[in-house]
Coordinates of C-alpha atoms and ligand atoms in Angstrom, one line a residue:
Chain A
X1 CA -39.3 -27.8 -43.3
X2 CA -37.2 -30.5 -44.6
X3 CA -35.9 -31.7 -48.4
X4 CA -37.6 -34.4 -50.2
X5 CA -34.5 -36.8 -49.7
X6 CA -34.7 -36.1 -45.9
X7 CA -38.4 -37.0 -46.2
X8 CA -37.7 -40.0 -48.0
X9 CA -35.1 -41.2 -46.0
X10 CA -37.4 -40.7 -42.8
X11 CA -40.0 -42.7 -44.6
X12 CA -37.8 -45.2 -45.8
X13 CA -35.0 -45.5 -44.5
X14 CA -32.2 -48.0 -45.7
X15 CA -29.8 -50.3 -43.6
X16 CA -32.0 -50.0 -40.4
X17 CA -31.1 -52.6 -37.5
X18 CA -28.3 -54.1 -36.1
X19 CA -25.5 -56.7 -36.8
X20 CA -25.1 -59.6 -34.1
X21 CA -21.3 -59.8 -35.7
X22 CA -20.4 -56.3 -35.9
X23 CA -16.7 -56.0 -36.1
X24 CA -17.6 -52.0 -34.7
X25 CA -20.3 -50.4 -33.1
X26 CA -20.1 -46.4 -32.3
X27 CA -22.9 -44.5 -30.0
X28 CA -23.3 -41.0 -30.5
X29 CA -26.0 -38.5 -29.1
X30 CA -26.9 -37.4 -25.7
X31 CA -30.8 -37.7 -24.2
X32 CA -30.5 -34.7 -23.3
X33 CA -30.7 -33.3 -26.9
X34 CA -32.8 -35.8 -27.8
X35 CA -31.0 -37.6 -30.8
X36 CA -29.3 -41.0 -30.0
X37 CA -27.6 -42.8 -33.1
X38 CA -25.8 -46.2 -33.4
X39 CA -24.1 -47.4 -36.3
X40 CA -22.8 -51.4 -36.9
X41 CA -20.4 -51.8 -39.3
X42 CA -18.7 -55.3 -40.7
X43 CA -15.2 -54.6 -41.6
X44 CA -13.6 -57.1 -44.5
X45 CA -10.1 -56.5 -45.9
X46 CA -10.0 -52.4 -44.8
X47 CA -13.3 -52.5 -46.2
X48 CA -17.2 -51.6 -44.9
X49 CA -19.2 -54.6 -46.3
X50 CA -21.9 -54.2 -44.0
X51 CA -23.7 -51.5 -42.2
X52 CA -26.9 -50.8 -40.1
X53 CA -28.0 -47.9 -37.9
X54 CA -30.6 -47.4 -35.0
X55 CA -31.7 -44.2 -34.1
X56 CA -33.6 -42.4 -31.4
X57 CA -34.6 -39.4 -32.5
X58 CA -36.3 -36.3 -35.0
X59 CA -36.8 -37.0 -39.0
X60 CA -33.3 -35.0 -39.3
X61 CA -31.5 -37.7 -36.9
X62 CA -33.3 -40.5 -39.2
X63 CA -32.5 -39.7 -42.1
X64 CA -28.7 -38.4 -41.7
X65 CA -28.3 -42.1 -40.0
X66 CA -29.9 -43.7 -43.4
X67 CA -27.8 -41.7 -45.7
X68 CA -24.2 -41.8 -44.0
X69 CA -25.2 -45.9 -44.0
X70 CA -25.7 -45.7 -48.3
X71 CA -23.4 -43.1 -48.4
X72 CA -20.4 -45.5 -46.6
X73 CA -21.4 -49.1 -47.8
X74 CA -18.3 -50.7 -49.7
X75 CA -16.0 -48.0 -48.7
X76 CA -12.5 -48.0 -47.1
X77 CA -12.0 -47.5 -43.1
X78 CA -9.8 -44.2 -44.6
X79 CA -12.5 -42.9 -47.2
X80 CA -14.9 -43.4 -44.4
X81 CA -13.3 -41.6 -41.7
X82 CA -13.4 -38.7 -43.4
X83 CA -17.1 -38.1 -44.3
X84 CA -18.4 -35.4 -42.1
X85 CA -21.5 -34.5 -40.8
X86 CA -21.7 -31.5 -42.8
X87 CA -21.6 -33.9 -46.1
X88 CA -23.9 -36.0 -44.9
X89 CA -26.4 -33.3 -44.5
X90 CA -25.5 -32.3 -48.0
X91 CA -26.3 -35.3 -49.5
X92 CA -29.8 -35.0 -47.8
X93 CA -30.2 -31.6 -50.0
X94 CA -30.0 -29.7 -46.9
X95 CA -31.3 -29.8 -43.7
X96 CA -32.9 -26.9 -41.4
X97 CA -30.6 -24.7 -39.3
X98 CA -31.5 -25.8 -36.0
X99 CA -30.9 -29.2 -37.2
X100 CA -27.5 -29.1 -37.9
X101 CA -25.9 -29.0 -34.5
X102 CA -27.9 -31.6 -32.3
X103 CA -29.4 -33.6 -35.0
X104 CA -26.8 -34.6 -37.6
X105 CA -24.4 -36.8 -35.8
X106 CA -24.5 -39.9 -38.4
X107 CA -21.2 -39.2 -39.7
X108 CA -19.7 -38.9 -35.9
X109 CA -21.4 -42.3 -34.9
X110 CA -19.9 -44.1 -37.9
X111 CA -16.5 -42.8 -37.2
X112 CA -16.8 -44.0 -33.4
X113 CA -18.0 -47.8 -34.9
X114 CA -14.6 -47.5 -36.8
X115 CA -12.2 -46.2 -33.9
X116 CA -14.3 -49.2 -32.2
X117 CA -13.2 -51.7 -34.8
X118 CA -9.7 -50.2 -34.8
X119 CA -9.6 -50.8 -30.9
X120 CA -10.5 -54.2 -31.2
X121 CA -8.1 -55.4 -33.9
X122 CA -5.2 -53.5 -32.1
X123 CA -5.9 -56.3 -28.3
X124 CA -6.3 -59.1 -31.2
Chain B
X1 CA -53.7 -38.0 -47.6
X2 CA -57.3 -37.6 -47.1
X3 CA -58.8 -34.6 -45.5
X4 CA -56.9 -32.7 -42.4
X5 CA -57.6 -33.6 -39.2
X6 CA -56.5 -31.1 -36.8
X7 CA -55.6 -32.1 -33.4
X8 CA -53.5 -28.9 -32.4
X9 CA -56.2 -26.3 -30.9
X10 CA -54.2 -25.2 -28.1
X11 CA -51.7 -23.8 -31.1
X12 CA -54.1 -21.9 -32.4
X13 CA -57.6 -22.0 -34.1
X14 CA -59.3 -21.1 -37.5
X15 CA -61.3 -18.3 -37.5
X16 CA -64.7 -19.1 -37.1
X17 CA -67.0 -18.3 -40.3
X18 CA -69.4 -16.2 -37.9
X19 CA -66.2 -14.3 -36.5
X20 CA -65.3 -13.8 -39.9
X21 CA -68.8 -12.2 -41.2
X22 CA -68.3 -10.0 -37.9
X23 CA -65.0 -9.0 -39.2
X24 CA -64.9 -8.5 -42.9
X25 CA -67.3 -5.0 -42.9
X26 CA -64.1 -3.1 -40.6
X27 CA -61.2 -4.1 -43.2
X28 CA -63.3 -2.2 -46.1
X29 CA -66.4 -0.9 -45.8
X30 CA -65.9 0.6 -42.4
X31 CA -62.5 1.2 -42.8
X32 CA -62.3 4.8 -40.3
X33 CA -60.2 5.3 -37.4
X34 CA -61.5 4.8 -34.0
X35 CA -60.2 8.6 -33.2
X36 CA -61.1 10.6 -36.2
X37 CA -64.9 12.9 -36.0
X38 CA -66.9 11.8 -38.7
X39 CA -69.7 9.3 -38.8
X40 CA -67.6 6.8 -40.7
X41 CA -64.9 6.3 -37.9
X42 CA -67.6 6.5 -35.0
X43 CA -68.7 3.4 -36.8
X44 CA -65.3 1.9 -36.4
X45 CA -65.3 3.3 -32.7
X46 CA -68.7 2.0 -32.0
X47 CA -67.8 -1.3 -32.9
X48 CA -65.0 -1.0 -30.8
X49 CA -66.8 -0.1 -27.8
X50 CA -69.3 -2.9 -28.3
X51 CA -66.4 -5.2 -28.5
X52 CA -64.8 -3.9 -25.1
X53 CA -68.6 -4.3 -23.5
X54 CA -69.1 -8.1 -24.9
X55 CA -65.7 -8.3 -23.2
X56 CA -66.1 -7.0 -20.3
X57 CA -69.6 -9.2 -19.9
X58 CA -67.9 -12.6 -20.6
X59 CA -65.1 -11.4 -17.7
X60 CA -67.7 -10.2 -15.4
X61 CA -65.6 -6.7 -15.5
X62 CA -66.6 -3.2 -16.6
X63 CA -65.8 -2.3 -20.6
X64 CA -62.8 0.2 -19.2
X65 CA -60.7 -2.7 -17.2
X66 CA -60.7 -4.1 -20.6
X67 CA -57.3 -3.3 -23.2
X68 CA -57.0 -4.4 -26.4
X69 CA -53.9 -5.8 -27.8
X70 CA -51.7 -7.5 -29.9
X71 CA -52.1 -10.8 -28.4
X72 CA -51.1 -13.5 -25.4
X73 CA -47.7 -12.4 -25.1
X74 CA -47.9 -8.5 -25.1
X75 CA -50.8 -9.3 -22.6
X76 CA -48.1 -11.1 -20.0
X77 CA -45.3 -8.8 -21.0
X78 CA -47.5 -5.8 -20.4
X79 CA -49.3 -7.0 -16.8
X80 CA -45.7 -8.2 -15.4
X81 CA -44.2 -5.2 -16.3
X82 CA -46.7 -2.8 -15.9
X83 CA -47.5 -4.0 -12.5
X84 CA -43.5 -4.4 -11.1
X85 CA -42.3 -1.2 -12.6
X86 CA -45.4 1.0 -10.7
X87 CA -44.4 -0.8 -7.5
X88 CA -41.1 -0.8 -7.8
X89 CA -40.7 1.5 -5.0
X90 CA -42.8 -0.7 -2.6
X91 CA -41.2 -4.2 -3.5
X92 CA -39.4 -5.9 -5.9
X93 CA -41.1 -9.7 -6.1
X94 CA -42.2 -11.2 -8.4
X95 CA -43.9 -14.8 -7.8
X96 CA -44.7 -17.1 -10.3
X97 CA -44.6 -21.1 -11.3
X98 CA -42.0 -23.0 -13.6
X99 CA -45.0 -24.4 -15.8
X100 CA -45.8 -20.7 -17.2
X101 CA -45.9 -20.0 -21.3
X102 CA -42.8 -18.2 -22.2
X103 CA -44.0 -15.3 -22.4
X104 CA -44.5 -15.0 -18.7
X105 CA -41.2 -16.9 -17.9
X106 CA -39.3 -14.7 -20.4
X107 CA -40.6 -11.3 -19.0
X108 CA -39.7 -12.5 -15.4
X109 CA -36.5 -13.5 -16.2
X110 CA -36.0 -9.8 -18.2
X111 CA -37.3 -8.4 -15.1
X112 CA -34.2 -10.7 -12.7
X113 CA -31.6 -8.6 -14.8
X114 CA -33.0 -5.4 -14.1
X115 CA -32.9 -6.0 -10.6
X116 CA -36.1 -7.6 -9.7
X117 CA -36.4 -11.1 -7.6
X118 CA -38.4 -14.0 -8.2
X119 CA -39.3 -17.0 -7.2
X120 CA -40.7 -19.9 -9.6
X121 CA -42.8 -22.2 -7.7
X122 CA -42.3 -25.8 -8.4
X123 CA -45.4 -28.1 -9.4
X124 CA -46.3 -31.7 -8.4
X125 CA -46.2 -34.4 -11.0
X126 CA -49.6 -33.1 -12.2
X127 CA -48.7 -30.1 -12.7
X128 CA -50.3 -28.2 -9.9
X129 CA -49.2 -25.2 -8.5
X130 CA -50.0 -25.6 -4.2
X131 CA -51.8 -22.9 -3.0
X132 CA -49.6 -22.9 0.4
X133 CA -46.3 -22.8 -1.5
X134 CA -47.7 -19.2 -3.1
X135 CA -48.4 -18.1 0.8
X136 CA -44.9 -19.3 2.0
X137 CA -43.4 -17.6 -0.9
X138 CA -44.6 -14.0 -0.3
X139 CA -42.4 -11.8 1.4
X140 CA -43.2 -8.2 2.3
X141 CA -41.2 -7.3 -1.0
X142 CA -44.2 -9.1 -3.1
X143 CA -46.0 -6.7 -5.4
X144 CA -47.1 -9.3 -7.8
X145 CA -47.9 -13.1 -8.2
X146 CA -48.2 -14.6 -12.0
X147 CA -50.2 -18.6 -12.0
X148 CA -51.6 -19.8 -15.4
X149 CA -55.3 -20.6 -15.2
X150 CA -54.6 -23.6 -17.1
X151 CA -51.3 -24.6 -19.0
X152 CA -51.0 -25.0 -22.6
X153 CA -48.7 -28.2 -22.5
X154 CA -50.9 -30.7 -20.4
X155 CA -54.4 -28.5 -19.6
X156 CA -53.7 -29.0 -16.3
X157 CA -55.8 -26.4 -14.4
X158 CA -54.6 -24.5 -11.5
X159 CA -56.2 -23.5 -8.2
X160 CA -56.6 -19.9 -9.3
X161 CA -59.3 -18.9 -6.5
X162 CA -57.8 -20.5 -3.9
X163 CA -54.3 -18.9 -4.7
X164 CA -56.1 -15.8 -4.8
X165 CA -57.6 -16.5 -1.0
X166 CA -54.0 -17.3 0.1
X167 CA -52.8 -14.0 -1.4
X168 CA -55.1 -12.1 0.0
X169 CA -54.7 -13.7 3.8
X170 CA -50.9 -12.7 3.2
X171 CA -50.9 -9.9 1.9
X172 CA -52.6 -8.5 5.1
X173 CA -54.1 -5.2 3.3
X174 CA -50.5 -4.8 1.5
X175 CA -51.6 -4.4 -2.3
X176 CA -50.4 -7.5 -3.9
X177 CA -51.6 -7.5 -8.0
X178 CA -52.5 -11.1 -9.1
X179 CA -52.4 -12.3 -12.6
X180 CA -53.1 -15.1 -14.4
X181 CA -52.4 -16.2 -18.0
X182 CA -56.2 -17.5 -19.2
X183 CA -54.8 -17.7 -22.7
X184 CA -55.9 -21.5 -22.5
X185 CA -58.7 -21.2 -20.3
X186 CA -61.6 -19.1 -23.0
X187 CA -63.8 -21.3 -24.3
X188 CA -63.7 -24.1 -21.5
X189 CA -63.1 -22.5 -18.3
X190 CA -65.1 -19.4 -16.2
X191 CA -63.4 -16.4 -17.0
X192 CA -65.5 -14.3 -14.3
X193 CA -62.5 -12.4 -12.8
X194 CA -64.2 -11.8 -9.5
X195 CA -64.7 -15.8 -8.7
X196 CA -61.2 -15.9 -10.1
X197 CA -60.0 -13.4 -7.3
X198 CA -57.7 -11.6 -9.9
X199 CA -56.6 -8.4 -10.4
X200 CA -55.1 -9.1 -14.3
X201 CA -56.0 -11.5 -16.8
X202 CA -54.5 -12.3 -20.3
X203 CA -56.1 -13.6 -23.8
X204 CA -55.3 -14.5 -27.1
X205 CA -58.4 -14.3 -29.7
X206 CA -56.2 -17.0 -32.0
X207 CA -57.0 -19.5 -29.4
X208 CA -61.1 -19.0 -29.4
X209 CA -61.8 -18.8 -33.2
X210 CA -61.0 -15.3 -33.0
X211 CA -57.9 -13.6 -35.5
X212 CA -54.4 -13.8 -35.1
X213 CA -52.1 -11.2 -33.5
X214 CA -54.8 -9.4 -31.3
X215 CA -55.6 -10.2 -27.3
X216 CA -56.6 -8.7 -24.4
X217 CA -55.8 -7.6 -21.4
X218 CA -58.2 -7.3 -18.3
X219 CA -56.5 -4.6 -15.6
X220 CA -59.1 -4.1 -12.5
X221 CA -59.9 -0.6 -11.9
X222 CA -57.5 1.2 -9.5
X223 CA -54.9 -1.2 -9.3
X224 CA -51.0 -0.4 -10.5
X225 CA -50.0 0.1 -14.0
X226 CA -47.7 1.8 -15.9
X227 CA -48.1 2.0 -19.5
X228 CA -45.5 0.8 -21.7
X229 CA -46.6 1.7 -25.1
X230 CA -46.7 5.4 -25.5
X231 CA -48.1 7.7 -28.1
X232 CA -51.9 8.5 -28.7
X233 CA -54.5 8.2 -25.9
X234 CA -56.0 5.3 -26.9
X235 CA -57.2 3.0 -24.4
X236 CA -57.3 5.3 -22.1
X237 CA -53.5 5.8 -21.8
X238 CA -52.7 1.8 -21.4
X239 CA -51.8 1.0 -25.0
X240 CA -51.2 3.5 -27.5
X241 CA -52.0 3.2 -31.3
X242 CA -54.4 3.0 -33.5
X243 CA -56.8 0.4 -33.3
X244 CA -56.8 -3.1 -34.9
X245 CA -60.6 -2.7 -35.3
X246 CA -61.9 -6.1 -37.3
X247 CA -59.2 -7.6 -35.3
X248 CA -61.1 -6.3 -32.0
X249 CA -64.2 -6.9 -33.8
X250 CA -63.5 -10.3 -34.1
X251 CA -62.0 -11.3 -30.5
X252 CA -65.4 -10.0 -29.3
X253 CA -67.0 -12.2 -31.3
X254 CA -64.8 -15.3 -31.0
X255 CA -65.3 -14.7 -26.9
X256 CA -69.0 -14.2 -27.1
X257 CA -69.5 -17.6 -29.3
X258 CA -67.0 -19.2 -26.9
X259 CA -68.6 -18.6 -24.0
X260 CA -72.0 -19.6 -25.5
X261 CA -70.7 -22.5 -26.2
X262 CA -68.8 -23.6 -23.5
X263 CA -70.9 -26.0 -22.0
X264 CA -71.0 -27.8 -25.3
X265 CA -67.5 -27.6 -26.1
X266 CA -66.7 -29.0 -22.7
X267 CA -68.9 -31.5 -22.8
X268 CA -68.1 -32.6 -26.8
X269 CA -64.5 -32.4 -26.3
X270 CA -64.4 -34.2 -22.8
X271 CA -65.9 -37.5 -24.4
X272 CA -63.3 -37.3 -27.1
X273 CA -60.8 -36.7 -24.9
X274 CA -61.3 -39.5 -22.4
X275 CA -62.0 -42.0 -26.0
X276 CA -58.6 -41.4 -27.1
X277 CA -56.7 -41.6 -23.2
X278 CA -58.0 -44.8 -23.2
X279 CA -57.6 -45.6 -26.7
X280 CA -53.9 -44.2 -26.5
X281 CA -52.8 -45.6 -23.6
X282 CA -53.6 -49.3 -24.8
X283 CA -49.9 -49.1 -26.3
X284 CA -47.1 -50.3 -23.9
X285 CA -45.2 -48.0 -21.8
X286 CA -47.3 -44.8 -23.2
X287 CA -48.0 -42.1 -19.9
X288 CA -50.9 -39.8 -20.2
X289 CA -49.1 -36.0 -18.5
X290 CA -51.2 -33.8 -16.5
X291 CA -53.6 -33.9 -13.9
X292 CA -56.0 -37.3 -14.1
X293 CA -59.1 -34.4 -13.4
X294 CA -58.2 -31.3 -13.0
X295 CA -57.5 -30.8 -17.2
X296 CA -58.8 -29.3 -19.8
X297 CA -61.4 -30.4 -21.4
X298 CA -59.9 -30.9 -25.0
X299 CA -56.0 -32.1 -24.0
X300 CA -55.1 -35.3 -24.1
X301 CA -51.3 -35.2 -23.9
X302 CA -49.1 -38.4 -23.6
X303 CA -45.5 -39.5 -24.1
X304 CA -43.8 -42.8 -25.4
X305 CA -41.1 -44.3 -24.0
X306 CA -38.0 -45.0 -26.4
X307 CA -39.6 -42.3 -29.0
X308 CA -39.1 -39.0 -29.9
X309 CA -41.7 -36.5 -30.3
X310 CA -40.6 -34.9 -34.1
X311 CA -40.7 -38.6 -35.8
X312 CA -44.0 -39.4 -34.1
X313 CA -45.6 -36.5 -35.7
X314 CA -44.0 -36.4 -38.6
X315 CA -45.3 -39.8 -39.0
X316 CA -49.2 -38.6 -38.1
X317 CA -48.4 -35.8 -40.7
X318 CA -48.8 -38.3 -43.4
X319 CA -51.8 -39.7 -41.8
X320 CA -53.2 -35.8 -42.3
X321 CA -53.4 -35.4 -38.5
X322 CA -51.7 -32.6 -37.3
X323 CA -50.8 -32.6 -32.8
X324 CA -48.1 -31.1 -31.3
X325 CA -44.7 -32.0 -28.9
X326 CA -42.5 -30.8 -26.3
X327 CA -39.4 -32.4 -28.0
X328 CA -36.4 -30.7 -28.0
X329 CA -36.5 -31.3 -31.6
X330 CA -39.8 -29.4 -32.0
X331 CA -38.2 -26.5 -29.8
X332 CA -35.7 -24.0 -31.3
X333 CA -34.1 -23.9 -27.9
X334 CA -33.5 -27.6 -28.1
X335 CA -34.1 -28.7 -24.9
X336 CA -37.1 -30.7 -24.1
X337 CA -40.1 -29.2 -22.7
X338 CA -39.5 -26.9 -19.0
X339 CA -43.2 -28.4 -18.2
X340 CA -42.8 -31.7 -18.4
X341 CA -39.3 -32.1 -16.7
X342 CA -41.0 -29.9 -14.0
X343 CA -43.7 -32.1 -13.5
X344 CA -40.5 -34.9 -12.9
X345 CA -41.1 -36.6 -16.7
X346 CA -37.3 -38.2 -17.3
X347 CA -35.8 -36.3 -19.9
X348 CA -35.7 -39.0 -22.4
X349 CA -39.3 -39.5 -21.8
X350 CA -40.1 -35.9 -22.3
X351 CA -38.7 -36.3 -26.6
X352 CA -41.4 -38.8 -26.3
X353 CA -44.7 -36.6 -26.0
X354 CA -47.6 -35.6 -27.9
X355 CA -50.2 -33.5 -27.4
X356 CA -53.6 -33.4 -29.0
X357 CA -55.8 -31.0 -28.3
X358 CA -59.1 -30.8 -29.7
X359 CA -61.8 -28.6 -30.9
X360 CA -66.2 -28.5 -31.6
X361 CA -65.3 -30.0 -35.3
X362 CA -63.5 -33.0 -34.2
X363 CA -65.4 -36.2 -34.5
X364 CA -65.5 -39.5 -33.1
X365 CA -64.3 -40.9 -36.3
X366 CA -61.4 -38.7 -36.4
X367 CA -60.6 -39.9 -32.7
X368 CA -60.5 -43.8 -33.5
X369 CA -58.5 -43.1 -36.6
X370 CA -55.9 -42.3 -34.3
X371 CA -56.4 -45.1 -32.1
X372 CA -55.9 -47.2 -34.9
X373 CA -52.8 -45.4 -36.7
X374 CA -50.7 -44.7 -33.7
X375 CA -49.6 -48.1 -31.8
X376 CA -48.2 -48.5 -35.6
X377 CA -46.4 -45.7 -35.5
X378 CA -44.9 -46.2 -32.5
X379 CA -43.7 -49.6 -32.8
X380 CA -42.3 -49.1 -36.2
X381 CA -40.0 -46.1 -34.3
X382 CA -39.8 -48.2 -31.7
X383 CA -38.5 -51.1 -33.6
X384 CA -35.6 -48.4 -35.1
X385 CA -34.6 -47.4 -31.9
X386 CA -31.5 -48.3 -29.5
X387 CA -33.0 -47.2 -26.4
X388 CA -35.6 -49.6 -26.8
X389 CA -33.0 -52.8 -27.8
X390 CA -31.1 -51.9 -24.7
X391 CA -34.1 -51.6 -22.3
X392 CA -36.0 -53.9 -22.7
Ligands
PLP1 C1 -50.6 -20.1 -22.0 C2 -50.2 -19.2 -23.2 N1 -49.8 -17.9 -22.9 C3 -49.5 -17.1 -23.9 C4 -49.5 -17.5 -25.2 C5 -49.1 -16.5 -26.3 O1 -50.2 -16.0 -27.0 P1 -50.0 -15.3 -28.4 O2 -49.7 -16.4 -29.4 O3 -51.3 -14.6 -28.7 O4 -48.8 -14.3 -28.3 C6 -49.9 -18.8 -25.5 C7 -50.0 -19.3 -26.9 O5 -49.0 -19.6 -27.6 C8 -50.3 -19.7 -24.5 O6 -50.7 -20.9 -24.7
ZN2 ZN1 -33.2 -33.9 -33.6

């Protein structure tokens, strides 16, 4: 059913936790679908220095939130806005059709972590 | 990853080796068709008609109440629609319960757009279907009332004769057909229809150690039907085309070794089964779903609060255990399981469950390994999850 990346990714997957000093944090997901992801980010300079995901949810919602975490580290706020969910899941090798609606939101919970951050520094 | 251990016998089941020995001469050897003259295919139709009679003796029927099919799901599609479409003149409604398999919610819902009405009773937390509800619901419009004998999801087992009592009191000599979905039930439950009190019941050999895409179909003698497959005469007009005959062959056999052994496999699987509630429920905020009694003997079904159901088995599936969720991410339709949000499981909650059901070759062994893998597996998902950071 899924790719030996997604598989490894599930197993292992990096950046997992959360950051007491996140400069962002974005929520995306619904219960109702069953797939919940948060991503932390640390902002330095226009840069992602740190990063760290949770996520409720299937081996496809695990591993997307792994991957967009390696796939964003040291990037800028512009490169990172505009990874999408459908490079994400390419990165992953694939992932099953019925996945790629409900369960590969990584990429949309980064961007709401950086809109987050943006917020913030605009009341600073 | 040692050796598989397979928790997931309400899916299906392997053909049993004796079920296979009954099969293998009619792929082959006795290869004829059922209809054809010469002694090689009344071979194939006496085995055939042995099959309907070893049938017809588990159910307590006669052989010709007894159709052979393609399986569970032409068996519900065929006695919801056979039954509604020959009444259709004296009512059109249909009762039934929100906890049925697809295959009966499906048909219902195919029969709303042609016109038909139905009603889909609710269920308690336990997933019980009340007796009284099914009186309250009939109308004089009923022709036909659909309750699973026991559901696949949570083995909870419903009242089945005491429906039938209630039917019959308020039906007051209106014919009202009665069918239940026993897909679940062979192997662990009495099939007798007459102590059932129905008029239609529906099996899957893939679920008693019998073959894959064959079933059965009980219809008692002088009720409604009209046939839906059309073509040759076989079973007597009910269900046309040729015969799957090892496939037949074998559901006969699967049912006969079922049934022989149902005290045993109630018995065996029951300990197992109340081993691993207690084992499984050990971990924090784990639920066991379905009724505390009134279950099958071989499901334990549970679900886990801040985990979804896909990751936990996923998880097991490295472990070499293979069990079973109502996830939406286990479901193509993703949404989380109709049974469990039925039965008032939060939908959140209902991502969380598992379901194990088990079979005569499980083994103690197999049962603690479980115990022992999964408050691991939980916590670790657990531990990755935000629900569980903001809830606790
Ligand atoms: C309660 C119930 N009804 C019907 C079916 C469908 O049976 P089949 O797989 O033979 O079509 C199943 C099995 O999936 C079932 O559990
Ligand atoms: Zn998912």
């Amino acid at each position: 059913m899924y790719s030996d990346m997604v598989m490894d990714h599930f197993k292992n997957p990096r950046n997992v936790g959360s950051l007491t000093d996140a400069d962002g944090i974005g929520t995306e997901g619904n219960p109702v679908c069953g797939d919940i992801m948060k991503i932390y980010i640390k902002v330095q300079g226009n840069r992602i220095t740190d990063v760290k995901f949770q996520t409720f949810g299937c081996g496809a919602a695990i591993a997307t939130s792994s991957m967009v975490t390696e796939m964003v580290k040291g990037k800028t706020l512009e490169e990172a806005m505009v990874i999408s969910n459908k490079a994400v899941a390419e990165a992953l090798g694939g992932l099953p059709a019925t996945k790629m609606h409900c369960s590969n939101l990584a990429a949309d919970a980064l961007h709401r972590a950086i809109e987050d951050y943006q917020a913030k520094q605009k009341v600073a | 990853m040692g050796k598989l251990i397979y928790l997931d016998h309400a899916a299906t089941t392997p053909v049993h080796p004796k079920v296979l020995e009954a099969m293998l001469p009619y792929f082959s050897a006795k290869f004829g068709n059922p209809s054809s003259v010469y002694t090689l295919a009344q071979e194939a139709r006496q085995a055939v008609e042995t099959a309907r009679t070893q049938v017809a003796e588990v159910l307590g029927s006669t052989p010709r109440e007894i159709i052979f099919n393609s399986g569970g799901t032409e068996s519900d599609n065929t006695a919801i629609k056979a039954v509604a479409f020959a009444q259709q003149k004296l009512g059109n409604h249909i009762i039934t319960s929100v906890v049925e398999h697809h295959a009966v919610l499906e048909t219902v819902h195919a029969l709303e757009k042609m016109g038909f009405q139905a009603t889909f009773l609710p269920v308690d937390k336990h997933g019980l279907v009340n007796p009284d509800d099914v009186g309250r619901a009939i109308t004089d419009k009923t022709t036909l009332v659909s309750i699973m004998l026991a559901n696949n999801e949570v083995g909870t087992i419903e009242p089945i004769a005491d429906i039938a009592k209630v039917i019959k009191a308020r039906a007051k000599g209106r014919k009202i057909a009665f069918h239940t979905d026993a897909v679940q039930g062979a192997g662990s439950l009495d099939l007798n229809v007459d102590k059932l009190g129905v008029d239609l019941l529906s099996l899957s050999s893939h679920k008693f150690y019998g073959p894959k895409g064959v079933g059965v179909l009980y219809v008692r003698r002088g009720g409604p039907f009209m046939t839906w497959q059309h073509g040759g005469s076989q079973e007597r007009n009910r269900r046309a085309g040729t015969e799957n005959v090892p496939g037949i062959v074998g559901t006969a056999a699967g049912l006969k070794l079922a049934e022989e052994n149902r005290e045993a496999f109630n018995k065996h699987c029951s300990a197992l089964r109340d081993r691993l509630i207690v084992g499984v429920t050990k971990i924090e905020r784990s639920y066991v779903t379905g009724h505390p009694t009134q279950r099958l003997a071989n499901n334990a079904s549970f679900y886990f609060e801040f985990v979804e159901g896909e990751s936990i088995l996923l998880n097991l599936d490295f472990e070499g255990v293979a069990a079973s969720s109502g996830s939406a991410c286990t479901s193509a339709s993703l949404e989380p399981s109709h049974v469990l949000t039925s039965m008032g499981v939060p939908v959140e909650s209902a991502h969380g469950s598992v379901r194990f059901t088990l079979g005569l070759e499980n083994t103690q062994e197999e049962i603690d390994l479980i115990i022992s893998i999964l408050p691991g597996i939980v916590s670790r998902l657990r531990a990755m999850s935000p629900l569980s950071a903001e809830k606790r």
